Coordinates of C-alpha atoms (C1' of nucleotides) in Angstrom, one line a residue:
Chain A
X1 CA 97.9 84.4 165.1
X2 CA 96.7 86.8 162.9
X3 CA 93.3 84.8 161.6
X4 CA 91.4 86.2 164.4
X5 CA 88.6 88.6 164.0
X6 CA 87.7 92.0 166.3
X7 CA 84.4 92.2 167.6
X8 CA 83.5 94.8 164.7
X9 CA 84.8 92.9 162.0
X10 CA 82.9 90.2 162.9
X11 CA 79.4 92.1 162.7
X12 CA 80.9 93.5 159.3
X13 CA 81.6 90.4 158.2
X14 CA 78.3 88.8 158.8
X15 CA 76.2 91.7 158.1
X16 CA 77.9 91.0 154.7
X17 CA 77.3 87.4 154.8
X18 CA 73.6 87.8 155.9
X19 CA 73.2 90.8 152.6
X20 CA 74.6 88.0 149.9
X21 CA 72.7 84.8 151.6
X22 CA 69.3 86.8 151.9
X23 CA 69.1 89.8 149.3
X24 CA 71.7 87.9 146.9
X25 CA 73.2 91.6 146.3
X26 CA 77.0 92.1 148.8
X27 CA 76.3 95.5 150.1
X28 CA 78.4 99.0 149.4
X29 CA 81.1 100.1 151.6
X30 CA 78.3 102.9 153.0
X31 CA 75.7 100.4 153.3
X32 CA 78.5 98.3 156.0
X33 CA 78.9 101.8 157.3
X34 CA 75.1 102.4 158.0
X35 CA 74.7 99.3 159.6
X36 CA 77.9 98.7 161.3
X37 CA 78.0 102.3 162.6
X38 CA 81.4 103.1 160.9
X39 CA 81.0 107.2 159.6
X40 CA 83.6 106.9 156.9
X41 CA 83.4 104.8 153.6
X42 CA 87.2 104.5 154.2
X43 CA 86.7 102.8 157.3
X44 CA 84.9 99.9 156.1
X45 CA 87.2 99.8 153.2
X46 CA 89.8 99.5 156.2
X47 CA 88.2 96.6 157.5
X48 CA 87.4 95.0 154.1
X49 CA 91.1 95.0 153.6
X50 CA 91.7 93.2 157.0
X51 CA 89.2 90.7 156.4
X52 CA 90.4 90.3 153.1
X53 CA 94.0 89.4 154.2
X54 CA 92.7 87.1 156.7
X55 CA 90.9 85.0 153.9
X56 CA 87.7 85.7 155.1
X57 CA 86.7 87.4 152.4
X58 CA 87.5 88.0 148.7
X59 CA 87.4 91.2 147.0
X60 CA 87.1 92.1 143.0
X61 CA 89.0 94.6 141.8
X62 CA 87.4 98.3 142.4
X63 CA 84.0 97.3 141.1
X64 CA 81.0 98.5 143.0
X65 CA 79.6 95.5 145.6
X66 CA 83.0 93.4 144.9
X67 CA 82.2 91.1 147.8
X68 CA 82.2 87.4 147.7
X69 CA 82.6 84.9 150.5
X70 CA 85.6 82.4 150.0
X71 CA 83.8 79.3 148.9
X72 CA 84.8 77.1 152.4
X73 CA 83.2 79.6 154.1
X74 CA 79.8 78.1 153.0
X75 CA 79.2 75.6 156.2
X76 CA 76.6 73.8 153.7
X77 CA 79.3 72.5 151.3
X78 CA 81.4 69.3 152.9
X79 CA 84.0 67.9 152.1
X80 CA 84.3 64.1 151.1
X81 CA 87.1 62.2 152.4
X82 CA 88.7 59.1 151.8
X83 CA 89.6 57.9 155.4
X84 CA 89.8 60.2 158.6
X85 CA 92.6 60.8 160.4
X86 CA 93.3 59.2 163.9
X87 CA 95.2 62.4 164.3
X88 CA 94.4 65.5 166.5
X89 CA 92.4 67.0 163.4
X90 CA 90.1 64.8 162.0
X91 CA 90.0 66.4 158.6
X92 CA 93.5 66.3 156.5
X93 CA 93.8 68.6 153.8
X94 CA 95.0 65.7 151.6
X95 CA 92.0 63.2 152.4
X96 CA 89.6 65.2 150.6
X97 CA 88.3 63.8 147.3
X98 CA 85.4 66.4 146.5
X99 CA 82.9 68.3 147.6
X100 CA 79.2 67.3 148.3
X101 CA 76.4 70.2 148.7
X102 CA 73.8 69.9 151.6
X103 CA 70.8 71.0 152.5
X104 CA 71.7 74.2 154.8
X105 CA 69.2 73.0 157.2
X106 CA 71.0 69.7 158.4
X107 CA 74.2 71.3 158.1
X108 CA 76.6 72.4 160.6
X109 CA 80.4 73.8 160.3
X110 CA 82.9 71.5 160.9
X111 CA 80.8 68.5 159.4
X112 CA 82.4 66.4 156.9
X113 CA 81.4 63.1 154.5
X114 CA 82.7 59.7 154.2
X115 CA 82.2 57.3 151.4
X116 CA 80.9 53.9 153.2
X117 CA 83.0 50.8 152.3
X118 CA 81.7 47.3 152.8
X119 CA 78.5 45.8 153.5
X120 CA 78.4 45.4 157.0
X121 CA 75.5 48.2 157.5
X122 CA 73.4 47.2 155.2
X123 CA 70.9 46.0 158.0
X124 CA 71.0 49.9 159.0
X125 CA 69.8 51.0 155.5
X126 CA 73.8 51.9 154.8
X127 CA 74.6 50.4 151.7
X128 CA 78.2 50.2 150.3
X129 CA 79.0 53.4 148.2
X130 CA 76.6 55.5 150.2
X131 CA 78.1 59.2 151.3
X132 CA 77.2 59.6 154.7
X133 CA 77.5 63.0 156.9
X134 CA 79.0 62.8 160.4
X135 CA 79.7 65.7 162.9
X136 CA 82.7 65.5 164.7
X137 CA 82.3 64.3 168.4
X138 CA 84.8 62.6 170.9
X139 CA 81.6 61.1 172.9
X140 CA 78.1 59.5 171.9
X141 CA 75.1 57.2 173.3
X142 CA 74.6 54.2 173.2
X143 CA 72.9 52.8 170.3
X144 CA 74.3 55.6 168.1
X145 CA 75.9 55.5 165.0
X146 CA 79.2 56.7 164.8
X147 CA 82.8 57.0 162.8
X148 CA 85.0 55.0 165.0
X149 CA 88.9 54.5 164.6
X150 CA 90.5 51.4 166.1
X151 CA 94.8 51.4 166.8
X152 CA 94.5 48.9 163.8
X153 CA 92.1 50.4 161.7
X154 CA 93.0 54.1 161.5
X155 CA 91.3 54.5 158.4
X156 CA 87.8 54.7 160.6
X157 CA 84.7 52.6 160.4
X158 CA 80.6 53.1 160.5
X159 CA 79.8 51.3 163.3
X160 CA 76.5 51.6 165.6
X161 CA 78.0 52.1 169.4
X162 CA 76.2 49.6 172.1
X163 CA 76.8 49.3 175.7
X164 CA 77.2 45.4 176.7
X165 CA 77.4 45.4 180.2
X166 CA 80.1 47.5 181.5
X167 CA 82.2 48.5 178.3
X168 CA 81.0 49.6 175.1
X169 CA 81.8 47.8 171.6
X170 CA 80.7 48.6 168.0
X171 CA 78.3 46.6 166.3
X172 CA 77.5 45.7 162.8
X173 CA 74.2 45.6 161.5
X174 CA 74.8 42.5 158.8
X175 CA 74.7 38.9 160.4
X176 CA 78.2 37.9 158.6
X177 CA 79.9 40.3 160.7
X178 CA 80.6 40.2 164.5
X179 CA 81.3 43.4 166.9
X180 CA 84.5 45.1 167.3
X181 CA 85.4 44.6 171.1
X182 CA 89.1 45.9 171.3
X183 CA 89.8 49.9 171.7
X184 CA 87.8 52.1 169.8
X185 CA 87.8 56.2 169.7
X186 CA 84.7 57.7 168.3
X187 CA 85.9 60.2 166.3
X188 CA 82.1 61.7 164.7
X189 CA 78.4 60.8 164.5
X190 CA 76.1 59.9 161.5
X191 CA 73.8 62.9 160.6
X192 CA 73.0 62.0 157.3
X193 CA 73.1 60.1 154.3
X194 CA 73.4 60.9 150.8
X195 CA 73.0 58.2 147.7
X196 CA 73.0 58.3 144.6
X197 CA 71.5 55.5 142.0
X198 CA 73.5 56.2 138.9
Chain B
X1 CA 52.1 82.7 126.4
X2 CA 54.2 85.5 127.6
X3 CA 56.4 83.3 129.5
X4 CA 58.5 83.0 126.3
X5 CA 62.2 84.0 125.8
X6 CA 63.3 85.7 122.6
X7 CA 67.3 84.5 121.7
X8 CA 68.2 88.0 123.1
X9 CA 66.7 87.9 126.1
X10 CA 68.1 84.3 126.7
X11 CA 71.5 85.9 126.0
X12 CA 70.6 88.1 128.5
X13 CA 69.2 85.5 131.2
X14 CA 72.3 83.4 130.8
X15 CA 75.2 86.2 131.3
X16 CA 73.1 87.0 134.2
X17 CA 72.8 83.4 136.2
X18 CA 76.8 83.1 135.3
X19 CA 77.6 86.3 136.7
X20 CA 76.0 84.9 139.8
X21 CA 76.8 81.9 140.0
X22 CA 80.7 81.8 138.7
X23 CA 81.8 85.4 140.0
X24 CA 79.2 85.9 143.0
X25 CA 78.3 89.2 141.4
X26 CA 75.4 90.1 139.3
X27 CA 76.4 92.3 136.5
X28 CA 75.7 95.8 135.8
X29 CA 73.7 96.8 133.2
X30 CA 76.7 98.3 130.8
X31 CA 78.3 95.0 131.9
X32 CA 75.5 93.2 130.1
X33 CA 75.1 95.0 127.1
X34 CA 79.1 94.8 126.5
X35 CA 78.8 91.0 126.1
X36 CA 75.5 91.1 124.6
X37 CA 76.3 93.2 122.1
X38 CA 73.9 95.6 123.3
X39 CA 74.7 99.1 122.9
X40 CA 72.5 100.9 125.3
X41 CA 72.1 100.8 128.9
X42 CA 68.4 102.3 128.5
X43 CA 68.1 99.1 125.9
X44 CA 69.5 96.3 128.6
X45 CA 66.9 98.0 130.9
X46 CA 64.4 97.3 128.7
X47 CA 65.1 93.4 128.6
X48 CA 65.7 93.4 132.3
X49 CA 62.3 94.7 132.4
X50 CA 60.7 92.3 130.0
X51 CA 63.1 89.2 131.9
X52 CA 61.1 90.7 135.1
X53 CA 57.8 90.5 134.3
X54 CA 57.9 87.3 133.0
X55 CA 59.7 85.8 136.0
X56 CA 63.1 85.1 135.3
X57 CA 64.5 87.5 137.2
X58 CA 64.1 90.1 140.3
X59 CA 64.6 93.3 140.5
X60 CA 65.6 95.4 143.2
X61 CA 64.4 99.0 143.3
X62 CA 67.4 101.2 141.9
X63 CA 70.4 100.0 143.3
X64 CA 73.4 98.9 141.2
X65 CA 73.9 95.3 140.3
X66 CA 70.4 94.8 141.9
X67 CA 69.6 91.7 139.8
X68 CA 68.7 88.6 141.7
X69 CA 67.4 84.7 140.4
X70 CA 64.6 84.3 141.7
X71 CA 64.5 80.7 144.3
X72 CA 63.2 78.2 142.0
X73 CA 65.7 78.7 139.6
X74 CA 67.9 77.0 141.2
X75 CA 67.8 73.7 140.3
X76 CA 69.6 72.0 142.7
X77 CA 66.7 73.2 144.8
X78 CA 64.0 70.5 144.9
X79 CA 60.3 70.1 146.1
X80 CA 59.3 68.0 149.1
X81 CA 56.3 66.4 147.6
X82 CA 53.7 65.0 149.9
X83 CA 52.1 62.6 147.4
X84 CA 52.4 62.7 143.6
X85 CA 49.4 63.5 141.4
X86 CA 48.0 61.0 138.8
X87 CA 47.6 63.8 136.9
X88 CA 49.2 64.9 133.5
X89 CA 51.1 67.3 136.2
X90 CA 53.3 65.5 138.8
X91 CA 54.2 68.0 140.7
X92 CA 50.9 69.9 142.2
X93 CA 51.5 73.3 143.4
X94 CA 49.4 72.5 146.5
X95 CA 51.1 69.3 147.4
X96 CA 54.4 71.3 147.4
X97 CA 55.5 70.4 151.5
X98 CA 59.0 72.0 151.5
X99 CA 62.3 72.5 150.1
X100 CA 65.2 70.5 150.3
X101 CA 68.8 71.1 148.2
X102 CA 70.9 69.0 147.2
X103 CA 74.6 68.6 145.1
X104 CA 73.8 70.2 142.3
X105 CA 75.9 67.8 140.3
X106 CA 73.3 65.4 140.8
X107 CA 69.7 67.3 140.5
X108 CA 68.7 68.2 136.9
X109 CA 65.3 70.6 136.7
X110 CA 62.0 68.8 137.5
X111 CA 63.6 66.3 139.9
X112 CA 61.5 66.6 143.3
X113 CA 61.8 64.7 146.7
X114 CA 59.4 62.5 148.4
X115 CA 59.7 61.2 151.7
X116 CA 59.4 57.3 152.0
X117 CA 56.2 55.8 153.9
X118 CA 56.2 52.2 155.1
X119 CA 58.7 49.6 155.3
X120 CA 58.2 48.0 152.1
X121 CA 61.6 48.8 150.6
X122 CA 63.8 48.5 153.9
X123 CA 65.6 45.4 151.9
X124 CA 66.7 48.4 149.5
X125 CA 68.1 50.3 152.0
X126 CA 64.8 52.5 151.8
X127 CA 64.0 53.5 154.8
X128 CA 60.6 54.8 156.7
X129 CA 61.3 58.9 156.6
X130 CA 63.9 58.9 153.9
X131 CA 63.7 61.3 151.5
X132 CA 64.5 59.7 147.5
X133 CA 64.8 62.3 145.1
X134 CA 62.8 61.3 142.1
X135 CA 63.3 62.3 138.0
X136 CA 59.9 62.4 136.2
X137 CA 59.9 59.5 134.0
X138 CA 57.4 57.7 132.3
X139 CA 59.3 54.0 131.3
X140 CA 62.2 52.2 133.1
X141 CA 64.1 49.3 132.5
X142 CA 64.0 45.8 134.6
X143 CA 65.0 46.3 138.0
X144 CA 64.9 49.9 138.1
X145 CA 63.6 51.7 141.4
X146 CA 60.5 53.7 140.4
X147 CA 57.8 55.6 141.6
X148 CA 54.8 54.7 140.5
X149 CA 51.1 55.1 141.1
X150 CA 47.9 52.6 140.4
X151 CA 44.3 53.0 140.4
X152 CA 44.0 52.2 143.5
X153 CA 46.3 54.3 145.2
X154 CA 47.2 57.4 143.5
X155 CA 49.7 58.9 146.3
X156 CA 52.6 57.5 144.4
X157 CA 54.8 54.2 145.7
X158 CA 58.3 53.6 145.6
X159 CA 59.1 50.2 144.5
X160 CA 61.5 48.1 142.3
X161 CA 60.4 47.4 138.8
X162 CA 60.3 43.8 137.4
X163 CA 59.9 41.9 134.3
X164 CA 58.3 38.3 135.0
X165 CA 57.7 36.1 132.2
X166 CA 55.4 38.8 129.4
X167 CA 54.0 41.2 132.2
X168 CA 55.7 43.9 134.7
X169 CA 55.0 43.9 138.1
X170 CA 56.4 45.9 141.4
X171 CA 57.8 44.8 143.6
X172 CA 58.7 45.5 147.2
X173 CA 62.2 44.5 148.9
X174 CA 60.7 43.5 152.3
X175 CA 59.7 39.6 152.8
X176 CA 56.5 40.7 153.9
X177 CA 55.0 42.3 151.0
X178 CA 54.0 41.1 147.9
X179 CA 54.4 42.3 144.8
X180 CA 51.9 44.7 143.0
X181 CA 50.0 43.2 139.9
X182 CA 47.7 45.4 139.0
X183 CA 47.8 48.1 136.7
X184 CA 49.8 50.9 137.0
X185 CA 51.9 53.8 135.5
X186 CA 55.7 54.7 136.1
X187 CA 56.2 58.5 136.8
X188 CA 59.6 58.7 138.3
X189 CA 62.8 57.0 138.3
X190 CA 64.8 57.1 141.6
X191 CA 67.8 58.9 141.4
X192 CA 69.1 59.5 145.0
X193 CA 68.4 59.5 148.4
X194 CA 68.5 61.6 151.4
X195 CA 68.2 61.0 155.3
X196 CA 68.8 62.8 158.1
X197 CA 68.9 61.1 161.8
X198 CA 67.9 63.3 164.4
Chain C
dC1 C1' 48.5 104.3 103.4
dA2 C1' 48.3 105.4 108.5
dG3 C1' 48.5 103.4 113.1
dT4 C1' 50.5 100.5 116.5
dA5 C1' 53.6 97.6 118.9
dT6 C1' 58.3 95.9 119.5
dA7 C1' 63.0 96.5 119.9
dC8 C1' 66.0 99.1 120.0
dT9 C1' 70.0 103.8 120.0
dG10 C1' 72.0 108.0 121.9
dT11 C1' 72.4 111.3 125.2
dA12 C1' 72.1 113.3 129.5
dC13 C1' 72.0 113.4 134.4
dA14 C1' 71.6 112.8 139.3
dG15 C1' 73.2 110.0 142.5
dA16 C1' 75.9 106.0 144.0
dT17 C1' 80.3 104.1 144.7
dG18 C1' 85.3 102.9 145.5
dT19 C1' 89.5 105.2 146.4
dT20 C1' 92.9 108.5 147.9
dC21 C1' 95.0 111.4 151.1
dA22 C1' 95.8 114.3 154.9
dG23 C1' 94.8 114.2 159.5
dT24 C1' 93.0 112.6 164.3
dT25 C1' 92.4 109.6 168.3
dG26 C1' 93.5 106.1 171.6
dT27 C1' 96.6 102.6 173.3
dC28 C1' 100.7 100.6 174.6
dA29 C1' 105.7 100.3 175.4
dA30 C1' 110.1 102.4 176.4
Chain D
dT1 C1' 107.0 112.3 177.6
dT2 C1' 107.9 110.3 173.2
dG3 C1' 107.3 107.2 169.4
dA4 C1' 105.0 103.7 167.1
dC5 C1' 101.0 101.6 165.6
dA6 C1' 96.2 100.4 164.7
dA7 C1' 91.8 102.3 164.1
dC8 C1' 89.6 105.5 162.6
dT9 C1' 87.3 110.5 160.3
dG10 C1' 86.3 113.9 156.7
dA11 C1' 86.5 115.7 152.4
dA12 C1' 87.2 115.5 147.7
dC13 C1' 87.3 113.1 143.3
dA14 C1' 86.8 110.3 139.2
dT15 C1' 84.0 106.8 137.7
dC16 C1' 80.3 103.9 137.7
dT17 C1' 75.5 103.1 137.5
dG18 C1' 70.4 103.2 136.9
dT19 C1' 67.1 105.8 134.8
dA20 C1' 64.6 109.1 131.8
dC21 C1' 63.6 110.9 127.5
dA22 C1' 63.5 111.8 122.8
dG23 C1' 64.1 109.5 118.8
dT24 C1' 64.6 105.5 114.9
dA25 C1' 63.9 101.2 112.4
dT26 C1' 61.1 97.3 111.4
dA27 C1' 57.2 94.4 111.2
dC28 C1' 52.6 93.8 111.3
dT29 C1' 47.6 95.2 111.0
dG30 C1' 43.6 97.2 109.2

DNA sequence: CAGTATACTGTACAGATGTTCAGTTGTCAA
DNA sequence: TTGACAACTGAACATCTGTACAGTATACTG
């Protein structure tokens, strides 16, 4: 595959990462060159080729510090899907509906957000309509609360994960609805929630 | 006041943030003065010098394109507010706890963030530790979510606003509160909320 | 009227900057 | 060894870029 990165364009890429997120400014090709120990300006421009045809990096014209990161590459905007997959990749390109900005701080890459449906959390503080942010897991505690598919369900479910004795089953938190007792995977955990009163 | 804007130097501003925010660039200074109908670079200087010291804008040293925003300028980037003044000023510099950013489609400027105390509103969905984003207001509607504070307590509550019979009252959405009678003054409307589990 | 402050223009210049091009080095396969 | 290829170096160049400086025009003040 050709997506992958060498050691050194790594550390040029995130020492151009780290210039735009902390000074605001993308650095000159000499500036990479100072810090990444690369003599030539040609040389970096070398690499900022690569990483450009990768897609790891976008670069205007020949205007001086024409360096932007691609806008997936910022780990703070998620997207929103519709449903998750029961798939081997959770997020489908065509599941998306939108993007929803986080606060950096609770955000981690891979994390994605789900629009809640129904009313069976409302006892959790999960109302329908809610966006909530999970981060993809295969495993979880008990008591958690996690995105769960079911072989009928596939479209996944907010469920908090208990242990009853020897198996595990997910519970509602709304008195109208009882626990889901037949096979579950746990595809994600809740992190967050996001509402918005219109 | 000095911390006025002439049309020009608006101009100026604007081109400036959309540069940043819409190409991930900041402009150079013949950049600017092409779509501002400035003819001079030595002139642009000038207003980037005037848009410095009043605050709109950094400045880095004398490297190209070194124009930055400076942090609170970014809307989408909101106070944590420990408790909200009675003042004629919500939002006290000194009560200022943190940052938090959310979507930008859903902050306008002056919005802050205050992080829920008690249980009073779990029937809401509001829970202890949650953060509600809050939009300076100083009237709402019937059965509005507000922030308001009293005479008593001037930290600021969150609660849901009611009409009964000729007088308004708040009131709490958790069976074991009443609801609050005496005098007091809206200063926020609730427009979102945040929470992160651990 | 003179004096002053603001908001410019025009020009010049040193240094920064992206790019090109002709080579060089090291690795790997045949 | 030879050839191919990726990863560089070094030097040169045309432009881009921020800044400095010497003025100009206008409005306002006393």
């Amino acid at each position: 595959m050709s997506s992958e990165l060498t050691p050194l364009q790594k550390r040029v890429l995130d020492f151009i990462t780290e210039c735009i997120q902390d000074r605001g400014v993308p650095p000159t090709v000499r500036e990479i060159g100072k810090r990444c120990k690369i003599g030539a300006p040609s040389s970096v421009a070398y690499h900022i080729k690569q990483l450009e045809s990768k897609g790891f990096l976008k670069h205007e014209g020949s205007i001086s510090r024409g360096l932007t990161l691609p806008e997936d590459a910022d780990p703070s905007r998620l997207p929103v899907l519709g449903r998750v997959g029961a798939g081997n990749g959770i997020i489908a390109q065509e599941d998306i509906e939108g993007h929803l900005r986080v606060d950096p701080d609770s955000a981690r890459r891979g994390d994605f957000v789900l629009r809640v449906r129904g009313d069976s959390m409302t006892g959790a503080g999960i109302l329908e309509g809610d966006f909530i942010q999970v981060r993809p897991a295969e495993t979880a505690r008990d008591k958690q609360l996690v995105v769960a598919v079911t072989e009928d369900d596939a479209e996944g479910v907010v469920k908090r994960l208990r242990k009853r004795g020897a198996s595990w089953q997910l519970e509602s938190e709304n008195p109208n609805y009882g626990p889901i007792t037949e096979r579950f995977r746990v595809v994600g955990l809740v992190v967050g929630l996001i509402r918005n009163y219109t």
